[in-house]
PDB file of C-alpha atoms in Angstrom:
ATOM      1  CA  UNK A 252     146.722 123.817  34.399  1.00 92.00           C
ATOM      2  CA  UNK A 253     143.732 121.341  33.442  1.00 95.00           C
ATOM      3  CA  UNK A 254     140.937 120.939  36.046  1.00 97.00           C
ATOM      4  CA  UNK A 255     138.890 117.918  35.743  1.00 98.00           C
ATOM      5  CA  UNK A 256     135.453 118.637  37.020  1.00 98.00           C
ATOM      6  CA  UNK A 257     132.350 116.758  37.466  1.00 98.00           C
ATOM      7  CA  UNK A 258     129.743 117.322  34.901  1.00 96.00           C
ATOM      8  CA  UNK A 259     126.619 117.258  36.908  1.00 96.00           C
ATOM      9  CA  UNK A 260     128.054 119.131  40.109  1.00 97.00           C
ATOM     10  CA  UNK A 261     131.024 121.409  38.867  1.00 96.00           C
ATOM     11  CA  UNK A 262     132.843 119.805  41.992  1.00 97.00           C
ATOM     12  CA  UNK A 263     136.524 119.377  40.691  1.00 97.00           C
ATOM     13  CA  UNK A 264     137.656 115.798  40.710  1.00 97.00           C
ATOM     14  CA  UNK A 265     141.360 115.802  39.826  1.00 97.00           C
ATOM     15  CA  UNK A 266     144.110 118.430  38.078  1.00 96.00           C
ATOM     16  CA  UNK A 267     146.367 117.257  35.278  1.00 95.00           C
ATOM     17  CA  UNK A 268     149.059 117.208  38.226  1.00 94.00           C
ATOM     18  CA  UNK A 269     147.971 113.601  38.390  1.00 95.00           C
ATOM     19  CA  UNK A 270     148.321 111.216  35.081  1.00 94.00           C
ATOM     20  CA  UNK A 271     145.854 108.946  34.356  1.00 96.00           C
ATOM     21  CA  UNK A 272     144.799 106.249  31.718  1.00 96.00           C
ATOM     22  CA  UNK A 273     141.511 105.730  29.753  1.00 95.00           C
ATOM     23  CA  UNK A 274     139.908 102.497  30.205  1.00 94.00           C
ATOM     24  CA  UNK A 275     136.703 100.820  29.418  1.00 91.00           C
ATOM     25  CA  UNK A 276     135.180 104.270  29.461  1.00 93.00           C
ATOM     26  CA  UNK A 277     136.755 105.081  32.826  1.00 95.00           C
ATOM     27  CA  UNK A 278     139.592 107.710  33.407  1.00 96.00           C
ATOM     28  CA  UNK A 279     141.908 105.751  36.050  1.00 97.00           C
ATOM     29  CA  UNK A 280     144.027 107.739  38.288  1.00 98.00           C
ATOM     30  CA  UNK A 281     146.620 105.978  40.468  1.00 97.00           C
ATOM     31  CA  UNK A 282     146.984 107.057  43.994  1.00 96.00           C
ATOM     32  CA  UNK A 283     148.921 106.802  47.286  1.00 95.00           C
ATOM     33  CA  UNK A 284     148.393 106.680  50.966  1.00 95.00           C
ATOM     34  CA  UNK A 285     149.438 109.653  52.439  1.00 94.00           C
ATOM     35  CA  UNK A 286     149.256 111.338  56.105  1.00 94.00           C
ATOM     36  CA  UNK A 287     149.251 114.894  56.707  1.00 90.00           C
ATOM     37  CA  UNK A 288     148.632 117.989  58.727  1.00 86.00           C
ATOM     38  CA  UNK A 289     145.406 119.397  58.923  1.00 76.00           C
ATOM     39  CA  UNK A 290     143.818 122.981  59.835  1.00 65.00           C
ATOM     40  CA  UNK A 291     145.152 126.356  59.490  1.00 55.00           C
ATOM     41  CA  UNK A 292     148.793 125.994  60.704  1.00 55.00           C
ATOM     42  CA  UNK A 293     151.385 127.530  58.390  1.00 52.00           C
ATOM     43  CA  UNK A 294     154.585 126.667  58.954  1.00 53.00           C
ATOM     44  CA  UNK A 295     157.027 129.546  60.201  1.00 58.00           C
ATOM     45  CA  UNK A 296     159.466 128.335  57.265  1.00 53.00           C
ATOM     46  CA  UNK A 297     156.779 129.547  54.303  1.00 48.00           C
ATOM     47  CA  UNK A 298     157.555 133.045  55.418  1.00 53.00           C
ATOM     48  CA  UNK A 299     160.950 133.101  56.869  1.00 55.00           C
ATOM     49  CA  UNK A 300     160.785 132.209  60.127  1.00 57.00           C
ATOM     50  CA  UNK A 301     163.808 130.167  61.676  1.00 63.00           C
ATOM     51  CA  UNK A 302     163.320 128.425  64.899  1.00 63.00           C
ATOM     52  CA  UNK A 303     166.599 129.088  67.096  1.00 59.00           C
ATOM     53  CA  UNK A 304     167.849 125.806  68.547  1.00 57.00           C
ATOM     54  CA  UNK A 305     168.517 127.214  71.773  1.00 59.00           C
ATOM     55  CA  UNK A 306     165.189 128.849  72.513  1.00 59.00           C
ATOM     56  CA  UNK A 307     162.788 126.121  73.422  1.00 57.00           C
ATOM     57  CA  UNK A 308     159.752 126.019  71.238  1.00 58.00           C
ATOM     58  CA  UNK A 309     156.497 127.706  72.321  1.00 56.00           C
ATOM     59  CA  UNK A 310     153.339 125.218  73.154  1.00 52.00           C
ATOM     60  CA  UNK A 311     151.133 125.086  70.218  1.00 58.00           C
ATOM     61  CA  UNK A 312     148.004 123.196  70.297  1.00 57.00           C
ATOM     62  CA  UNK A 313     147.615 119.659  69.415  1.00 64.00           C
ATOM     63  CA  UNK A 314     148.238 119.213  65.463  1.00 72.00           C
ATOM     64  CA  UNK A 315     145.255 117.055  63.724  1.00 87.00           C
ATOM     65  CA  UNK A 316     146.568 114.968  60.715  1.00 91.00           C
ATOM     66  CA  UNK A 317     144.058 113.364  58.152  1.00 92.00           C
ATOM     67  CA  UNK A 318     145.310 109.944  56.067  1.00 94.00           C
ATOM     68  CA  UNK A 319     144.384 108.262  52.811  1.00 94.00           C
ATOM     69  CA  UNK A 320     144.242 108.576  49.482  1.00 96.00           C
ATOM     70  CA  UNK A 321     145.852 111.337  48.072  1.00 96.00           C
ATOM     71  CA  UNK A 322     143.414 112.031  45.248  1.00 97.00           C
ATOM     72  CA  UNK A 323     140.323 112.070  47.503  1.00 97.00           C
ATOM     73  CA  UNK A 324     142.073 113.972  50.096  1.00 96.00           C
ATOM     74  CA  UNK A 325     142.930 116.786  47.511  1.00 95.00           C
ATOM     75  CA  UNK A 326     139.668 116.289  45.760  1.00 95.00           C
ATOM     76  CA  UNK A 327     138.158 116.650  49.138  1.00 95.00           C
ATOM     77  CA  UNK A 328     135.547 113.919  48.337  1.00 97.00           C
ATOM     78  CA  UNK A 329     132.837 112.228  50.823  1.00 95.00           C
ATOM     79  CA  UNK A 330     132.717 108.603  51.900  1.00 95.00           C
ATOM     80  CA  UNK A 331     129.463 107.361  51.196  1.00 93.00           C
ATOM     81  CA  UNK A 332     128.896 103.454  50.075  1.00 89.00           C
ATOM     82  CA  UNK A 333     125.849 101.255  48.875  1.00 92.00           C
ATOM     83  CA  UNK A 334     125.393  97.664  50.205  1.00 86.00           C
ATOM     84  CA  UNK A 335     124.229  96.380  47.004  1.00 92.00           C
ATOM     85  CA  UNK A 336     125.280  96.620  43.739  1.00 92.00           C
ATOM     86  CA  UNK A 337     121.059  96.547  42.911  1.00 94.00           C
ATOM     87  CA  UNK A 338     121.369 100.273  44.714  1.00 94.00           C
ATOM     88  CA  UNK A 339     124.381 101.083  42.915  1.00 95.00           C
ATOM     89  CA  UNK A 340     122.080 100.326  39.441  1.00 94.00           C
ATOM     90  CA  UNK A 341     119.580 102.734  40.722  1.00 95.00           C
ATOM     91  CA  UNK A 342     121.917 105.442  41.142  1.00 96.00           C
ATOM     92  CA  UNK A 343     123.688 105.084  38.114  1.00 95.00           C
ATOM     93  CA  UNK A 344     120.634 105.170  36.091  1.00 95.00           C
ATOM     94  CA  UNK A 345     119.539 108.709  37.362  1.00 96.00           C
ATOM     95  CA  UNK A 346     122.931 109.381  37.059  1.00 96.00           C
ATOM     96  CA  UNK A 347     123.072 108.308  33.246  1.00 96.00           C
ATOM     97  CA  UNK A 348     119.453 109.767  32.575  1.00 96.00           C
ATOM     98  CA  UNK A 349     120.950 113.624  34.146  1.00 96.00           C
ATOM     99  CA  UNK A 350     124.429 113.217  31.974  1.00 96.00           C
ATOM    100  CA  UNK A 351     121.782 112.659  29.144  1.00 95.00           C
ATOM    101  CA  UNK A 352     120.201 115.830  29.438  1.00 95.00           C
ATOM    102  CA  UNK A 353     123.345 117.866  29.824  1.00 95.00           C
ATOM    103  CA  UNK A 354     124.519 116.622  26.590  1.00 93.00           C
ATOM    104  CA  UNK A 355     121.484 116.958  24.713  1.00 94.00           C
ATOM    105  CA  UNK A 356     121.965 120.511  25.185  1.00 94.00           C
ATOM    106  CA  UNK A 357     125.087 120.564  24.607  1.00 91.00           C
ATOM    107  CA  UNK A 358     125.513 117.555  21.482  1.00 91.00           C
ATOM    108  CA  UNK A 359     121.815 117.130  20.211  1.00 90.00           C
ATOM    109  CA  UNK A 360     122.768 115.473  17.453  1.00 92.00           C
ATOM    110  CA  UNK A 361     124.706 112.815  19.012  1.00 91.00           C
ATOM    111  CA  UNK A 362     123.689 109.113  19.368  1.00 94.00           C
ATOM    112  CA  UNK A 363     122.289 108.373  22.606  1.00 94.00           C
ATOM    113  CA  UNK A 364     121.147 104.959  21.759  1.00 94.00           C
ATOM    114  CA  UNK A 365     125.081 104.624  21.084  1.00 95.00           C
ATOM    115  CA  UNK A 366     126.046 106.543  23.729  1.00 94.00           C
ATOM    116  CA  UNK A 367     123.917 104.666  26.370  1.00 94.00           C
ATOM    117  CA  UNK A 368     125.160 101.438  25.085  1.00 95.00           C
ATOM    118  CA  UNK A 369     128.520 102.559  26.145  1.00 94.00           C
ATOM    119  CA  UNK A 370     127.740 103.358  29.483  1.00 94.00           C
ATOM    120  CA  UNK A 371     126.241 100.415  30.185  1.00 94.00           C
ATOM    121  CA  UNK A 372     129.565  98.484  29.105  1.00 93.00           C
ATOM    122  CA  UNK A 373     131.307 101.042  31.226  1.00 93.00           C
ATOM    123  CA  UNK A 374     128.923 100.359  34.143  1.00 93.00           C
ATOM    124  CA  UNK A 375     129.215  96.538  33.589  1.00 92.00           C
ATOM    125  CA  UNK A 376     133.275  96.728  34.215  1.00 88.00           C
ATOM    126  CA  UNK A 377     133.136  99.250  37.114  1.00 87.00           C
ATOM    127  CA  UNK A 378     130.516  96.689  39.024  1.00 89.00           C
ATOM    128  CA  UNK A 379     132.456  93.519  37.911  1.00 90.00           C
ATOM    129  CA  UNK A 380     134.350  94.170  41.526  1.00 90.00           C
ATOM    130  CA  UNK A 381     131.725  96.086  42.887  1.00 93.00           C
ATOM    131  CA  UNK A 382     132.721  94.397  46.564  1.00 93.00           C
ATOM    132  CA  UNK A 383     136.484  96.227  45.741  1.00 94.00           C
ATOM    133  CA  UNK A 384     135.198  99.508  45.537  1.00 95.00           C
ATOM    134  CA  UNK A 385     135.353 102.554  47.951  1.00 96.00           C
ATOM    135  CA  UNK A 386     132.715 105.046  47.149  1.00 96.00           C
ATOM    136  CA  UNK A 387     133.219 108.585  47.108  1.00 97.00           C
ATOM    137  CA  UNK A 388     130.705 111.964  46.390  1.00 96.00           C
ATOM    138  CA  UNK A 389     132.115 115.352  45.225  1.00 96.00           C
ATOM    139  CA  UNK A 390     132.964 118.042  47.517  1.00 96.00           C
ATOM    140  CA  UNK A 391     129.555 119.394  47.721  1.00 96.00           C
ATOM    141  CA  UNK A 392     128.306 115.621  48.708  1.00 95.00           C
ATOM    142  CA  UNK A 393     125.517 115.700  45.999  1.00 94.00           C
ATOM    143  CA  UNK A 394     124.623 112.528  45.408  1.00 89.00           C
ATOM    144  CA  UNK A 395     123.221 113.318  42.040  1.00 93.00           C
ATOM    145  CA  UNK A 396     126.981 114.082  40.582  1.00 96.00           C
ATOM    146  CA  UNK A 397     129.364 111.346  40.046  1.00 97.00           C
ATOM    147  CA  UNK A 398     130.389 108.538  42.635  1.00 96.00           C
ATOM    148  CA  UNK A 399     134.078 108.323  42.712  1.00 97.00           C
ATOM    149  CA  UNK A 400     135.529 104.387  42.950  1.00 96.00           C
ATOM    150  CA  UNK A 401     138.246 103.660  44.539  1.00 97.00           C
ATOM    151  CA  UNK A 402     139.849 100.283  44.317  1.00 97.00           C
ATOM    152  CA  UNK A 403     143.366  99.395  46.135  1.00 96.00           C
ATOM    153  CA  UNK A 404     145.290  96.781  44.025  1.00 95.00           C
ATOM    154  CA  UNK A 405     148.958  95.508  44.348  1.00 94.00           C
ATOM    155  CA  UNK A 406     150.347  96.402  40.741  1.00 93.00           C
ATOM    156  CA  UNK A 407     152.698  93.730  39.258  1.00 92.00           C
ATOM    157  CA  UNK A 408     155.982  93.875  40.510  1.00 93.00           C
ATOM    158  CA  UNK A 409     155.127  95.746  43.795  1.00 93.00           C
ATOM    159  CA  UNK A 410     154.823  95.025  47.391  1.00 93.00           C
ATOM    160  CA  UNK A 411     152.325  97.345  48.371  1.00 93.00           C
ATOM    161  CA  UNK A 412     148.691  97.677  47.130  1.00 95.00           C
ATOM    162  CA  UNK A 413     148.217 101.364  46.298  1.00 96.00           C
ATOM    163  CA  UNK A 414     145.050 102.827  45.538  1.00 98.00           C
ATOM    164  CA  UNK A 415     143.678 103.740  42.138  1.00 98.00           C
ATOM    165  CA  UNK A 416     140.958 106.140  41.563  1.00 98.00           C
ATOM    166  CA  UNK A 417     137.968 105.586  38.769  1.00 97.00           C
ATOM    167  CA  UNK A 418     136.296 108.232  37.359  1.00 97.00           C
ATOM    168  CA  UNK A 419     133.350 108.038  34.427  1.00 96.00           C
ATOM    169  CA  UNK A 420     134.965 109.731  31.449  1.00 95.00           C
ATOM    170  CA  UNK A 421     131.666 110.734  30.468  1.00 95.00           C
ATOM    171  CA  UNK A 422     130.645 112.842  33.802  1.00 96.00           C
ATOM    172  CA  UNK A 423     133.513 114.943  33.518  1.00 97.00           C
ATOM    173  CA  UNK A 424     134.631 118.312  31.968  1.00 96.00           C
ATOM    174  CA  UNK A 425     138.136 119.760  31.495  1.00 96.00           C
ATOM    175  CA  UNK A 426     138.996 123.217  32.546  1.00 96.00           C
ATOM    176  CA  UNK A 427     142.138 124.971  31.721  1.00 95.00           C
ATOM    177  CA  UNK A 428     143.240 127.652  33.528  1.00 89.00           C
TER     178      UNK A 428
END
């Protein structure tokens, strides 16, 4: 199993069990809407249990559900948002400058002037529907770590818009297990 982490945060992102495609320097995960249970309730049927038909069922308390977006729901990701795309700059800046240092310990011979140029064309088709976008944080809500996008679209030759999931290719590392 592949873990996709962020880079900055360790906060995992995604597993392989979802597919996604590289574009424009942006790993794009397609998601659904989904609705389910939350909280500590197992089910009776994960270990056995069989509900007789003629016994009526016991009160349980009330069951909380939680809906969206598959991926962030899994991911466990934060809402967060900027009202600007003049804040979004400013975070992705710092956000650029700390990916920068990571690598330069890790890659010091690699070209940043390059590599920084590529971001920036990254950054310029992320924000080219910056009014699209959902924003999302890591678990651990650092703002410092990567901002998960999340656009819904309608994909050609479908009814229903489904949502799609961008992450910076760049800000994230692969762990197999």
């Amino acid at each position: 199993m592949k873990v996709y982490k962020c880079l900055i945060t360790g906060d995992e992102l995604f597993t392989d069990v979802y597919n996604y495609v590289e574009k424009d320097g942006l790993l794009v995960v397609r998601g659904k809407y989904i609705t389910r249970s939350k909280g500590d309730k197992i089910d009776e049927k994960c270990y056995g249990g069989n509900a007789s038909a003629e016994e009526p069922k016991e009160a349980e308390g009330e069951e909380t559900t939680e809906s969206g977006c598959n991926v962030c729901l899994d991911g466990r990701f934060g809402s967060t948002g900027f009202g600007t795309k003049k804040e979004y700059l400013a975070y992705f800046k710092d956000y650029v400058k700390a990916l920068e240092n990571i690598k330069k310990q890790t890659n010091p011979d690699m070209d940043f002037v390059a590599w920084r140029a590529e971001m920036t064309e990254t950054y310029k088709s992320a924000v080219a529907s910056f009014k699209d976008y959902e924003f999302y944080t890591g678990e651990s809500n650092d703002p410092a770590g990567m901002i998960v996008l999340v656009k819904w679209q309608k994909p050609e030759g479908e009814d229903e818009e489904v949502p799609f999931v961008y992450f910076y290719k760049e800000g994230i590392k692969e762990e197999k297990y």
